[in-house]
Structures are given as C-alpha cells and as structure tokens.
XYZ file of C-alpha atoms in Angstrom:
415
model
C 123.061 101.707 115.398
C 120.012 102.196 117.342
C 122.073 105.035 119.579
C 122.526 107.401 116.607
C 118.620 106.812 115.571
C 116.359 108.940 117.376
C 113.130 108.640 118.398
C 111.040 111.517 120.004
C 107.148 111.826 121.518
C 105.163 115.646 122.010
C 102.569 116.090 122.482
C 100.540 119.315 120.797
C 99.262 120.516 125.051
C 101.041 119.142 128.454
C 99.624 118.905 130.145
C 96.155 118.571 129.411
C 93.659 119.350 131.193
C 92.423 116.428 133.872
C 88.144 115.754 132.202
C 85.860 113.260 132.629
C 85.013 112.907 129.355
C 87.178 112.177 125.976
C 89.007 114.974 124.733
C 91.137 115.514 121.427
C 94.729 115.646 121.554
C 98.000 115.408 118.995
C 101.001 113.688 118.901
C 103.960 114.517 117.107
C 106.586 111.111 116.880
C 110.296 111.827 114.987
C 112.660 110.114 113.801
C 116.025 111.165 112.658
C 119.624 109.254 111.789
C 122.576 111.204 112.466
C 124.113 112.137 109.129
C 127.930 110.460 110.219
C 125.959 107.393 109.994
C 125.655 107.420 105.810
C 127.751 105.083 104.553
C 127.443 106.292 100.514
C 125.742 103.280 99.289
C 126.775 102.799 95.369
C 123.700 103.240 93.351
C 121.409 102.065 90.839
C 119.550 104.899 89.223
C 118.177 104.810 85.427
C 116.862 108.612 84.238
C 113.540 107.639 82.447
C 113.200 110.757 81.198
C 110.024 112.353 78.297
C 111.161 113.648 74.849
C 107.773 113.963 73.508
C 107.052 116.911 70.732
C 105.606 119.422 73.478
C 109.396 119.152 75.213
C 110.552 120.877 72.589
C 112.986 124.515 73.189
C 113.881 125.046 77.049
C 112.355 122.235 78.589
C 114.626 119.806 76.461
C 117.482 121.977 76.794
C 117.021 122.295 80.904
C 116.504 118.798 80.893
C 120.197 117.863 79.265
C 121.414 119.797 80.965
C 120.597 119.092 84.136
C 121.176 114.994 83.130
C 124.419 115.904 82.751
C 125.430 117.776 86.080
C 123.641 114.969 87.450
C 125.762 112.633 85.642
C 129.386 114.501 86.394
C 128.369 114.265 90.104
C 127.986 110.680 90.725
C 130.841 107.887 91.610
C 132.272 105.982 89.264
C 131.121 102.927 91.001
C 127.787 103.707 90.535
C 125.290 101.949 87.826
C 123.420 105.033 85.376
C 121.063 104.038 82.716
C 119.254 106.789 80.493
C 116.120 105.717 78.531
C 114.038 108.053 76.684
C 110.135 108.282 75.953
C 107.631 109.574 73.565
C 105.414 107.643 71.649
C 108.329 104.955 71.871
C 110.922 104.201 73.524
C 114.530 104.115 73.602
C 117.422 103.160 75.897
C 120.123 105.817 74.973
C 122.632 104.267 77.838
C 122.194 100.637 79.662
C 122.896 100.023 82.498
C 126.323 100.520 83.374
C 128.932 101.641 85.756
C 129.585 106.053 85.296
C 132.974 105.359 85.314
C 133.910 106.724 81.596
C 131.340 108.883 81.750
C 132.096 110.092 77.736
C 129.190 107.795 76.862
C 126.517 109.195 79.100
C 127.209 112.394 77.433
C 127.476 111.986 74.477
C 123.873 110.294 74.367
C 122.649 113.817 76.152
C 123.974 115.342 73.864
C 122.337 113.696 70.820
C 118.477 113.912 72.778
C 115.549 115.482 70.611
C 112.207 115.548 70.705
C 109.269 113.346 68.737
C 106.337 111.922 68.939
C 104.013 112.109 71.921
C 103.494 110.610 75.717
C 103.651 106.772 76.211
C 105.052 106.903 79.956
C 104.535 103.130 80.470
C 106.955 102.551 78.088
C 110.076 104.125 79.513
C 108.909 102.609 82.958
C 109.039 99.016 81.340
C 112.845 99.759 80.002
C 113.857 101.472 83.124
C 112.747 98.610 85.216
C 114.131 96.064 82.711
C 117.666 98.328 83.491
C 117.359 98.652 87.177
C 116.661 95.064 87.817
C 119.864 94.230 86.336
C 121.818 95.362 89.547
C 118.988 94.839 92.544
C 120.208 94.147 95.327
C 121.156 95.243 99.160
C 124.733 96.619 98.163
C 123.609 99.552 95.824
C 119.813 101.820 96.408
C 117.574 102.187 93.192
C 116.529 104.887 92.106
C 114.140 105.574 88.809
C 114.063 109.576 87.499
C 111.020 109.897 86.221
C 110.006 113.581 84.454
C 107.471 113.691 81.667
C 105.273 117.560 81.297
C 101.891 116.009 79.445
C 99.013 113.920 79.922
C 99.541 109.966 79.128
C 97.424 108.696 77.678
C 95.396 105.174 77.851
C 98.122 103.180 79.672
C 97.349 105.156 83.419
C 96.932 101.169 85.014
C 99.750 99.741 83.837
C 101.904 103.043 85.164
C 100.577 102.146 88.018
C 101.085 98.672 87.943
C 104.760 99.358 86.762
C 105.402 101.332 90.042
C 103.597 98.951 92.555
C 106.447 95.996 90.514
C 108.886 98.845 90.698
C 108.443 99.618 94.955
C 108.440 96.017 95.701
C 111.431 95.022 94.495
C 113.281 98.197 96.711
C 113.062 100.934 93.579
C 112.254 104.584 94.201
C 110.512 106.553 91.688
C 110.865 109.881 92.121
C 108.191 111.371 89.678
C 108.473 115.221 88.380
C 106.079 116.992 86.665
C 106.905 119.721 84.348
C 105.023 122.803 83.203
C 101.263 122.296 83.408
C 99.666 119.803 81.635
C 100.852 116.826 83.289
C 98.200 114.213 85.368
C 99.179 115.014 89.816
C 97.528 112.018 90.843
C 99.166 109.454 88.692
C 102.298 111.334 89.329
C 101.719 110.970 92.843
C 99.809 107.064 92.783
C 103.287 106.256 91.157
C 105.314 107.685 93.653
C 103.247 106.370 96.975
C 103.293 102.788 94.996
C 106.725 102.996 95.405
C 107.091 104.158 98.543
C 109.022 107.597 96.699
C 107.722 110.915 96.046
C 106.393 113.124 93.268
C 106.461 117.111 92.875
C 106.002 120.286 90.540
C 109.146 121.556 88.355
C 107.609 124.430 86.752
C 110.113 126.412 85.081
C 112.101 124.740 83.372
C 115.566 126.181 85.122
C 114.253 124.322 88.446
C 114.698 120.674 86.641
C 118.686 120.648 87.920
C 118.114 121.382 90.874
C 115.305 118.479 91.527
C 117.435 116.109 90.172
C 120.247 116.747 92.143
C 118.716 117.007 94.988
C 117.291 112.537 94.120
C 121.041 111.668 93.912
C 122.287 114.103 97.348
C 119.142 112.215 99.432
C 120.260 108.637 97.794
C 123.688 109.127 98.887
C 122.741 110.216 102.272
C 120.495 107.401 103.389
C 120.827 105.485 106.230
C 118.050 102.684 106.297
C 115.366 102.262 104.930
C 111.919 100.597 104.732
C 111.249 102.564 107.587
C 108.499 101.782 109.503
C 106.691 103.109 112.405
C 103.750 100.623 114.944
C 101.644 102.596 117.493
C 100.676 100.704 120.229
C 97.865 102.570 122.567
C 95.907 102.227 125.159
C 92.383 101.033 125.361
C 89.930 104.169 124.530
C 92.607 105.907 122.845
C 91.747 106.313 119.356
C 93.352 107.229 116.273
C 91.627 109.536 113.904
C 94.194 110.841 111.202
C 97.277 110.147 110.694
C 99.828 112.858 108.189
C 103.313 112.531 107.272
C 104.238 115.993 108.451
C 108.462 116.041 107.381
C 109.905 116.221 105.065
C 106.783 116.582 103.174
C 103.043 116.716 104.314
C 100.680 113.515 103.450
C 98.298 111.959 105.186
C 99.781 108.454 105.192
C 95.927 106.575 106.821
C 96.812 103.952 108.985
C 97.107 100.433 109.174
C 94.784 98.857 111.879
C 97.185 95.785 113.208
C 94.489 94.831 116.099
C 92.005 97.272 118.550
C 94.249 99.454 119.571
C 97.506 99.475 117.360
C 98.609 100.954 113.612
C 100.641 100.944 111.525
C 102.476 103.228 108.914
C 105.514 103.891 106.462
C 108.294 105.429 106.333
C 109.711 105.052 103.690
C 113.763 106.338 104.373
C 116.234 107.450 106.574
C 118.277 110.734 104.787
C 121.028 111.244 107.264
C 120.146 114.686 109.074
C 116.778 114.771 108.364
C 113.749 114.464 110.194
C 110.846 111.954 109.111
C 108.114 112.572 111.006
C 103.597 111.895 111.633
C 101.569 113.439 113.088
C 99.004 111.889 115.001
C 95.408 113.612 115.828
C 93.801 110.902 117.956
C 90.691 110.615 120.816
C 92.422 110.554 124.742
C 90.000 108.829 127.325
C 88.658 110.528 130.310
C 91.443 110.519 132.521
C 92.392 112.274 136.338
C 95.737 114.241 137.370
C 98.308 112.090 137.269
C 100.814 110.411 134.754
C 99.483 108.014 132.143
C 101.573 105.768 129.561
C 99.463 105.933 126.775
C 100.685 104.433 123.928
C 104.550 102.641 122.580
C 106.585 103.604 119.551
C 108.574 101.191 117.272
C 109.721 102.146 114.841
C 111.526 100.043 112.525
C 114.207 100.399 110.501
C 116.531 98.521 107.877
C 120.061 99.954 107.950
C 121.627 100.557 104.396
C 124.632 97.084 104.327
C 123.015 95.093 107.143
C 120.029 92.540 106.148
C 119.051 92.897 110.783
C 116.002 95.035 110.790
C 116.530 97.540 113.915
C 114.046 98.154 116.311
C 113.636 101.422 118.240
C 110.939 101.278 121.798
C 109.286 104.361 123.667
C 107.026 104.692 125.559
C 104.728 107.327 125.587
C 103.528 109.239 128.173
C 100.494 111.577 129.104
C 100.722 114.239 131.843
C 97.240 115.341 133.227
C 96.739 118.696 135.396
C 93.354 120.538 137.203
C 95.012 123.973 135.666
C 95.533 124.422 132.474
C 96.924 127.774 131.203
C 96.947 128.770 126.959
C 101.312 128.722 127.951
C 101.022 124.252 128.076
C 100.195 124.075 124.339
C 103.751 123.067 122.744
C 104.330 125.274 119.585
C 106.056 123.126 117.466
C 103.791 121.079 117.792
C 99.898 123.318 116.907
C 102.399 124.911 114.158
C 102.658 121.665 112.118
C 98.673 121.181 113.472
C 98.126 124.966 111.999
C 100.364 123.995 107.929
C 98.546 119.971 107.688
C 95.321 121.735 108.541
C 96.344 124.506 105.432
C 96.729 121.253 102.964
C 93.964 119.701 103.705
C 91.374 122.609 103.378
C 93.076 123.041 100.026
C 93.430 119.842 99.378
C 89.151 119.245 100.345
C 88.688 122.277 97.642
C 89.932 121.267 95.153
C 88.657 118.114 95.091
C 85.038 119.773 95.019
C 87.019 122.131 92.639
C 86.822 119.110 90.254
C 82.945 117.376 91.174
C 81.915 120.995 90.425
C 81.003 122.356 94.298
C 81.347 125.794 93.964
C 80.682 127.126 96.983
C 82.400 123.635 98.739
C 85.913 124.743 97.281
C 85.460 128.876 97.370
C 84.353 128.232 101.213
C 87.685 126.340 101.492
C 90.039 128.003 99.168
C 89.515 131.019 101.371
C 90.011 129.854 105.079
C 93.149 128.017 103.423
C 93.862 131.723 102.365
C 93.639 132.927 106.127
C 95.435 130.185 107.373
C 98.233 130.524 105.094
C 98.396 134.679 106.120
C 98.580 133.640 109.428
C 101.371 131.209 108.961
C 102.767 133.971 106.777
C 102.933 132.529 103.562
C 101.616 135.434 101.847
C 102.035 134.460 97.916
C 100.341 131.632 98.954
C 97.767 133.051 100.323
C 96.706 135.231 97.335
C 96.786 132.484 95.102
C 94.134 130.726 97.395
C 92.624 133.919 97.900
C 92.550 134.283 93.378
C 91.965 131.072 92.579
C 89.024 131.605 94.485
C 87.444 134.558 93.441
C 87.895 133.705 89.814
C 85.638 130.677 90.753
C 82.985 132.355 91.923
C 83.260 134.849 88.732
C 82.271 131.820 87.138
C 85.549 130.950 85.671
C 87.574 127.755 85.869
C 90.932 126.478 88.307
C 93.704 127.071 86.335
C 96.163 124.056 85.862
C 99.515 125.764 86.995
C 98.046 127.289 90.797
C 96.066 123.827 91.809
C 99.333 122.767 90.877
C 101.555 125.011 92.885
C 98.421 124.854 95.425
C 98.885 121.155 95.738
C 102.489 121.198 95.568
C 103.330 124.374 97.983
C 101.232 123.478 100.501
C 102.547 119.719 100.372
C 106.072 121.593 101.477
C 104.550 123.870 103.920
C 106.519 122.393 106.886
C 110.124 122.158 104.600
C 109.275 125.644 104.766
C 109.515 126.193 108.736
C 112.605 124.487 108.704
C 113.896 126.936 106.220
C 112.473 130.199 108.991
C-alpha cells in the first residue's frame, strides 16, 4: 500500500545561496495516492437540507433536483438518510440501504419550504441517523446545505461538528446565496475534518453534491497526518494547505524541532499538499539534511496505520542565479499570498479599518492580475473602491473573494 502513495518534498529555491546568517525558505510537501487503490467502500451519508422559507422557488427546485440526481447515483449497498430543517426538523428518510430509491425520490419530491432556520436541529437528527452505521466498513459523510443564518444555536452547531468529526463523520458544509454565515460553516467543516464551500447559484448545487460523492467513492485513506522533524535552528513560521484548497493549518508543536498537521482524507489521484514558510539556519556550500517528513495515514478497509518517511535535503551553493527558483513552488507561494491578503482585508474591513482593508484588497488585486485571475482581481479592485467611497463590502463579493481565492490552486491544476 505504501508503494502506491507518493510523498515528495520540494524547495522553493534549490540550491539556496551560502550564508553566514539565517534566511527564509519555502518547502512544499505533497502526498498523492494512486486512483487504482480506491476500493469503493460503501457510503454512509446523510443529507441535512435547509427548507426554510427563504429556499422557495429556484433554490428549492434545484436542491430537490440535485438530491434526486445524487440518490440515483448511489450504490444499492450505500446507506443514505435525508433530514430537512427549518425552525423544526423532520427525518424524511431514516438511514436505509439505497436498494429501493423510490422512497427517497418520493420524499424529496414532497419537500416544501416553511419556517425559519435552526441548523443544530438538522445536525442533531443527522447525527442520529449516521450513528446507526458508523464503522470502518463504510465512509461516513454529512452533506449540509443552508441559505441563511441560524440564530442562537451556533455554539451547539460547532459542538455537534466536533463530535461528528471525532466519530469519523466528515461534514461537507455548503452555503447557498449570500445570507449565510461563512465563519460558522468554516468552523463546522474544520471541526469535522471536512470542508466548506460557497454555492453562488442554485443551478450549481448538483455539481457540488456530485463532487462530494465522487470524492468519497475514490477515497483511498483517512486520518492522514504529516509530521515534520526539523534540525535545530530550522524554524517553521506558517503552514498552509495548498492542495486541494488553500487553508491556514497553523501547526501543532510536538517538541522543540517537530510540528504536526492534519491533512484529512487521501482521494485517489488528487494531491494533498502543504507549504511551509520557515527560517533556515546559516550554511556553507554543501548538501544538508534539514528535516524528515513522516506521512501517517490509514488505508480504507485496513485497521493499521501506514507510515511513509522521507529525508528532506537542502543544497547550498556559493553562486546562485535566478534559475534556482522552482516555478511550481513559487507560483503556489504567490497564490497563498493573494489568499492571505484578501483574508486580512476582509478581517480589517469587519473591524472598521477601512484604510488597511483597502490597501490589502488592492495588493491582492495586483497579485491576482499577475496570476492571470482577471475576474477576481476586478472584484477586489471594485470592493476597494467601494470602501474608499464609504460603502460596505457586498456579501456576494465577500463570499466570492473568500472562497474563490481558497480555490486558486484548483484553478492552477485546471490550466
């Protein structure tokens, strides 16, 4: 199994110049599993769907169509459940093998909009259904969709997500339109080792739902962690996930010279990668062992953990030219920088620091232009101008910038 999971480590610059003082460096660590390894484990999935009054019309029509389509593509030995919530909750279909789809389709067709939004009720009911079939013989997933704010129960939603994550359930949390709380969905996703995303148009719901099931079907290993053991005086400053999305992972110190980060699941054929910004110690010319990378992951249908180790070597030379920069890594650095700038801009706008937000939005726009992301660059410029004119950032633009810059490395893979 370990032979079919590849672990690679690349520096942003190689060789680096010899120096008598410390210098900055970027390290890309990437893991990828062969898609041939995917054993197509049966799924244990619960759809937790907002049917509040604001979902009327195209939103609800597309949600029902997307749910019917994904049910049709599930396997007969998959387990599925459907829960709907407004300010009440209803389990339309309890956890049931998807042999006879007619009851699922009939239940979906009968959904109508009503009431307000109490998301924790839907999550609690979904948890009950998912717990019926938890175990290593299935991959468990909650697919959560909402289009509005949930009031008064946000702490409970976070607690439920944490409990679900600890039991092995990943949450795919989707926000539809502009009125939902992106920080809450991000927190729910992070607490369960899942992910959150923004669905701008109701017509896109089906694509997002299908992607969840496709990735779950192709999952090769779960509970993937990366442990980096550095030599003394090599100091990590930040750790960002860069594939499949950009995310500030932070890191968990495990001693004076080691850090660990959670990478989640490995989907066959899809790389998972982190970018580490670190301070390198002074070095003369030569080749040096700077760190050891350890990838810990649990293949599906196996109980034992696989550990893959690789030494990380650094080349140092007296004469170093611009050709020493590694384009693949430095391009990722630029994309992470654009993401960080817009993140800080939105944070400063939320605290009323208009000058700081404007400056960072314009800096992000410049980076995005350099990367060829013309539409995103234009949105950033427009929002900077709006702030200067005393206007508020539009909810749509905030969500577009937040989630589209998070997907910048996916766009790179598509080029």
